[in-house]
């Protein structure tokens, strides 16, 4: 469940509460599959779950970071930049969860 930012002045990227018809992302448990991982975008860490747009080994994916103690870090399928950017846009606009 997304919450509004604790600080209304917070300028980070905040994910709205997903819409009722939001697509369910096929999240899988995050496993260390590549030596180097770059985070290209992230939502504000003031709210959970937080999301990171990541690239590794030439592929892109989104990681979902739960609040501490509330489950595992999970990630979307590793795929192309364009497919992952579309998924990222859907997540940050509440159209995918
Ligand atoms: Zn924030």
Coordinates of N, CA and C and ligand atoms in Angstrom, one line a residue:
X1 N 0.9 -1.2 0.0 CA 0.0 0.0 0.0 C 0.9 1.2 0.0
X2 N 0.7 2.1 -1.0 CA 1.5 3.3 -1.0 C 0.9 4.4 -0.1
X3 N 1.7 5.2 0.4 CA 1.3 6.3 1.3 C 1.8 7.6 0.7
X4 N 1.1 8.6 1.0 CA 1.6 9.9 0.6 C 2.9 10.2 1.3
X5 N 3.8 11.1 0.7 CA 5.1 11.3 1.4 C 4.8 11.9 2.8
X6 N 5.8 11.5 3.7 CA 5.7 12.0 5.0 C 5.9 13.5 5.1
X7 N 6.7 14.0 4.2 CA 7.0 15.4 4.1 C 6.4 16.0 2.8
X8 N 5.4 16.8 3.0 CA 4.7 17.3 1.7 C 5.7 18.1 0.8
X9 N 6.8 18.6 1.4 CA 7.7 19.3 0.6 C 8.7 18.4 -0.2
X10 N 8.6 17.1 0.1 CA 9.5 16.1 -0.5 C 9.4 16.2 -2.0
X11 N 10.5 16.3 -2.7 CA 10.5 16.5 -4.2 C 10.8 15.2 -4.9
X12 N 11.0 14.1 -4.2 CA 11.3 12.9 -4.9 C 10.1 12.4 -5.7
X13 N 10.3 11.3 -6.5 CA 9.3 10.7 -7.3 C 8.5 9.7 -6.4
X14 N 7.2 9.9 -6.3 CA 6.3 9.1 -5.4 C 5.3 8.4 -6.2
X15 N 5.2 7.1 -5.9 CA 4.3 6.2 -6.6 C 2.9 6.4 -6.0
X16 N 1.9 6.7 -6.9 CA 0.5 6.8 -6.3 C 0.0 5.4 -5.9
X17 N -1.1 5.4 -5.2 CA -1.8 4.1 -4.9 C -2.2 3.5 -6.2
X18 N -1.8 2.3 -6.5 CA -2.2 1.7 -7.8 C -3.7 1.7 -8.0
X19 N -4.0 1.9 -9.3 CA -5.4 1.9 -9.7 C -6.0 0.6 -9.5
X20 N -7.3 0.5 -9.4 CA -8.0 -0.8 -9.3 C -7.7 -1.7 -10.4
X21 N -7.5 -1.2 -11.6 CA -7.3 -2.0 -12.8 C -5.8 -2.1 -13.1
X22 N -4.9 -1.8 -12.2 CA -3.5 -1.9 -12.4 C -3.0 -3.3 -12.8
X23 N -2.1 -3.3 -13.8 CA -1.5 -4.6 -14.2 C -0.7 -5.2 -13.1
X24 N -0.8 -6.5 -12.9 CA 0.1 -7.2 -11.9 C 1.4 -7.5 -12.5
X25 N 2.5 -6.9 -12.0 CA 3.8 -7.3 -12.5 C 4.2 -8.6 -12.0
X26 N 4.8 -9.4 -12.9 CA 5.2 -10.8 -12.5 C 6.6 -10.7 -11.8
X27 N 6.5 -10.3 -10.5 CA 7.7 -10.1 -9.7 C 8.3 -11.4 -9.3
X28 N 9.6 -11.5 -9.4 CA 10.4 -12.7 -9.0 C 11.4 -12.3 -8.0
X29 N 11.7 -13.2 -7.1 CA 12.7 -12.9 -6.1 C 14.1 -12.5 -6.7
X30 N 14.6 -11.4 -6.2 CA 15.9 -10.9 -6.7 C 17.0 -11.8 -6.4
X31 N 17.8 -12.2 -7.5 CA 19.0 -13.0 -7.3 C 20.2 -12.3 -7.9
X32 N 21.3 -12.4 -7.3 CA 22.5 -11.8 -7.8 C 22.9 -12.5 -9.1
X33 N 22.6 -11.8 -10.3 CA 22.9 -12.5 -11.5 C 23.9 -11.8 -12.3
X34 N 24.3 -10.6 -11.9 CA 25.3 -9.8 -12.7 C 26.3 -9.2 -11.7
X35 N 27.5 -9.0 -12.1 CA 28.5 -8.4 -11.2 C 28.2 -6.9 -11.0
X36 N 27.8 -6.2 -12.0 CA 27.6 -4.8 -11.9 C 26.1 -4.4 -12.2
X37 N 25.6 -3.6 -11.4 CA 24.2 -3.2 -11.5 C 24.2 -1.7 -11.4
X38 N 23.5 -1.0 -12.3 CA 23.3 0.4 -12.3 C 21.9 0.8 -12.0
X39 N 21.7 1.7 -11.1 CA 20.3 2.2 -10.8 C 20.2 3.5 -11.7
X40 N 19.3 3.4 -12.6 CA 19.0 4.6 -13.5 C 17.9 5.5 -13.1
X41 N 17.1 5.0 -12.2 CA 16.0 5.8 -11.7 C 15.5 5.2 -10.4
X42 N 14.9 6.0 -9.5 CA 14.4 5.4 -8.3 C 13.3 6.3 -7.8
X43 N 12.3 5.7 -7.1 CA 11.3 6.4 -6.4 C 11.8 6.9 -5.1
X44 N 11.1 7.8 -4.5 CA 11.6 8.4 -3.2 C 11.6 7.3 -2.1
X45 N 12.7 7.3 -1.3 CA 12.8 6.3 -0.2 C 12.0 6.7 1.0
X46 N 11.2 7.8 0.9 CA 10.4 8.1 2.1 C 9.1 7.3 2.1
X47 N 8.8 6.6 1.0 CA 7.6 5.7 1.1 C 8.0 4.4 0.5
X48 N 7.2 3.4 1.0 CA 7.4 2.0 0.6 C 6.1 1.4 0.1
X49 N 6.2 0.4 -0.9 CA 7.4 0.0 -1.5 C 8.1 1.1 -2.3
X50 N 9.4 1.0 -2.4 CA 10.1 1.9 -3.3 C 10.5 1.0 -4.5
X51 N 10.8 1.7 -5.6 CA 11.1 1.0 -6.9 C 12.4 1.6 -7.4
X52 N 13.2 0.8 -8.1 CA 14.4 1.2 -8.8 C 14.4 0.7 -10.2
X53 N 14.8 1.6 -11.1 CA 14.9 1.2 -12.5 C 16.4 0.8 -12.7
X54 N 16.6 -0.4 -13.0 CA 18.0 -0.9 -13.0 C 18.4 -1.5 -14.4
X55 N 19.7 -1.5 -14.6 CA 20.3 -2.1 -15.8 C 21.5 -2.9 -15.3
X56 N 21.7 -4.1 -15.9 CA 22.8 -5.0 -15.6 C 23.0 -5.9 -16.8
X57 N 24.2 -6.2 -17.2 CA 24.5 -7.1 -18.3 C 23.7 -6.8 -19.6
X58 N 23.5 -5.5 -19.8 CA 22.9 -5.0 -21.0 C 21.3 -5.1 -21.0
X59 N 20.8 -5.6 -19.9 CA 19.3 -5.7 -19.8 C 18.8 -4.8 -18.7
X60 N 17.5 -4.6 -18.8 CA 16.8 -3.6 -17.9 C 15.8 -4.3 -17.1
X61 N 15.5 -3.9 -15.9 CA 14.5 -4.4 -15.0 C 14.1 -3.4 -13.9
X62 N 13.1 -3.7 -13.3 CA 12.6 -2.9 -12.1 C 12.7 -3.7 -10.9
X63 N 13.3 -3.1 -9.8 CA 13.3 -3.8 -8.5 C 12.3 -3.1 -7.6
X64 N 11.7 -4.0 -6.8 CA 10.7 -3.5 -5.9 C 11.2 -3.8 -4.5
X65 N 11.4 -2.7 -3.7 CA 12.0 -2.8 -2.4 C 10.9 -2.6 -1.3
X66 N 10.6 -3.6 -0.6 CA 9.5 -3.5 0.5 C 10.1 -2.7 1.7
X67 N 9.2 -2.3 2.5 CA 9.6 -1.8 3.8 C 10.4 -2.8 4.6
X68 N 11.3 -2.4 5.4 CA 12.1 -3.3 6.2 C 11.2 -4.3 6.9
X69 N 11.6 -5.6 6.8 CA 10.9 -6.7 7.5 C 9.6 -7.1 6.8
X70 N 9.3 -6.5 5.7 CA 8.0 -6.9 5.0 C 8.3 -7.6 3.7
X71 N 9.0 -8.7 3.7 CA 9.2 -9.5 2.5 C 10.5 -9.2 1.8
X72 N 10.6 -9.8 0.7 CA 11.9 -9.8 -0.1 C 11.9 -8.7 -1.1
X73 N 13.1 -8.4 -1.5 CA 13.3 -7.5 -2.7 C 13.0 -8.4 -3.9
X74 N 12.1 -7.9 -4.8 CA 11.8 -8.6 -6.0 C 12.1 -7.8 -7.2
X75 N 12.1 -8.4 -8.3 CA 12.3 -7.7 -9.6 C 11.5 -8.2 -10.7
X76 N 11.3 -7.3 -11.7 CA 10.6 -7.7 -12.9 C 11.5 -8.5 -13.8
X77 N 10.9 -9.1 -14.9 CA 11.8 -9.8 -15.9 C 12.8 -8.9 -16.4
X78 N 14.0 -9.5 -16.7 CA 15.1 -8.7 -17.3 C 14.8 -8.7 -18.8
X79 N 14.7 -7.4 -19.4 CA 14.3 -7.3 -20.8 C 14.9 -6.1 -21.4
X80 N 14.4 -5.6 -22.5 CA 15.0 -4.5 -23.2 C 14.7 -3.2 -22.5
X81 N 15.5 -2.2 -22.8 CA 15.4 -0.8 -22.3 C 14.0 -0.3 -22.5
X82 N 13.5 -0.4 -23.7 CA 12.2 0.2 -24.1 C 11.0 -0.5 -23.3
X83 N 11.1 -1.9 -23.2 CA 10.0 -2.6 -22.5 C 10.1 -2.2 -21.0
X84 N 11.3 -2.1 -20.5 CA 11.4 -1.8 -19.0 C 11.0 -0.3 -18.7
X85 N 11.4 0.6 -19.7 CA 11.0 2.0 -19.5 C 9.4 2.1 -19.5
X86 N 8.8 1.4 -20.3 CA 7.3 1.4 -20.4 C 6.7 0.8 -19.1
X87 N 7.3 -0.2 -18.5 CA 6.9 -0.8 -17.3 C 7.1 0.2 -16.1
X88 N 8.3 0.9 -16.2 CA 8.6 1.9 -15.1 C 7.5 3.0 -15.1
X89 N 7.2 3.4 -16.3 CA 6.2 4.5 -16.5 C 4.8 4.0 -15.9
X90 N 4.5 2.8 -16.2 CA 3.2 2.2 -15.7 C 3.2 2.2 -14.1
X91 N 4.4 1.8 -13.6 CA 4.5 1.7 -12.1 C 4.4 3.0 -11.4
X92 N 5.1 4.0 -12.0 CA 5.2 5.3 -11.3 C 3.9 6.1 -11.5
X93 N 3.0 5.7 -12.4 CA 1.8 6.3 -12.6 C 0.6 5.5 -12.0
X94 N 0.9 4.4 -11.3 CA -0.1 3.6 -10.7 C -0.9 2.7 -11.6
X95 N -0.3 2.5 -12.8 CA -1.0 1.6 -13.8 C -0.5 0.2 -13.7
X96 N 0.6 -0.1 -12.9 CA 1.1 -1.4 -12.7 C 1.5 -1.5 -11.3
X97 N 1.4 -2.7 -10.7 CA 1.8 -2.8 -9.3 C 2.6 -4.1 -9.1
Ligands
LIG1 ZN1 9.6 11.5 -0.6

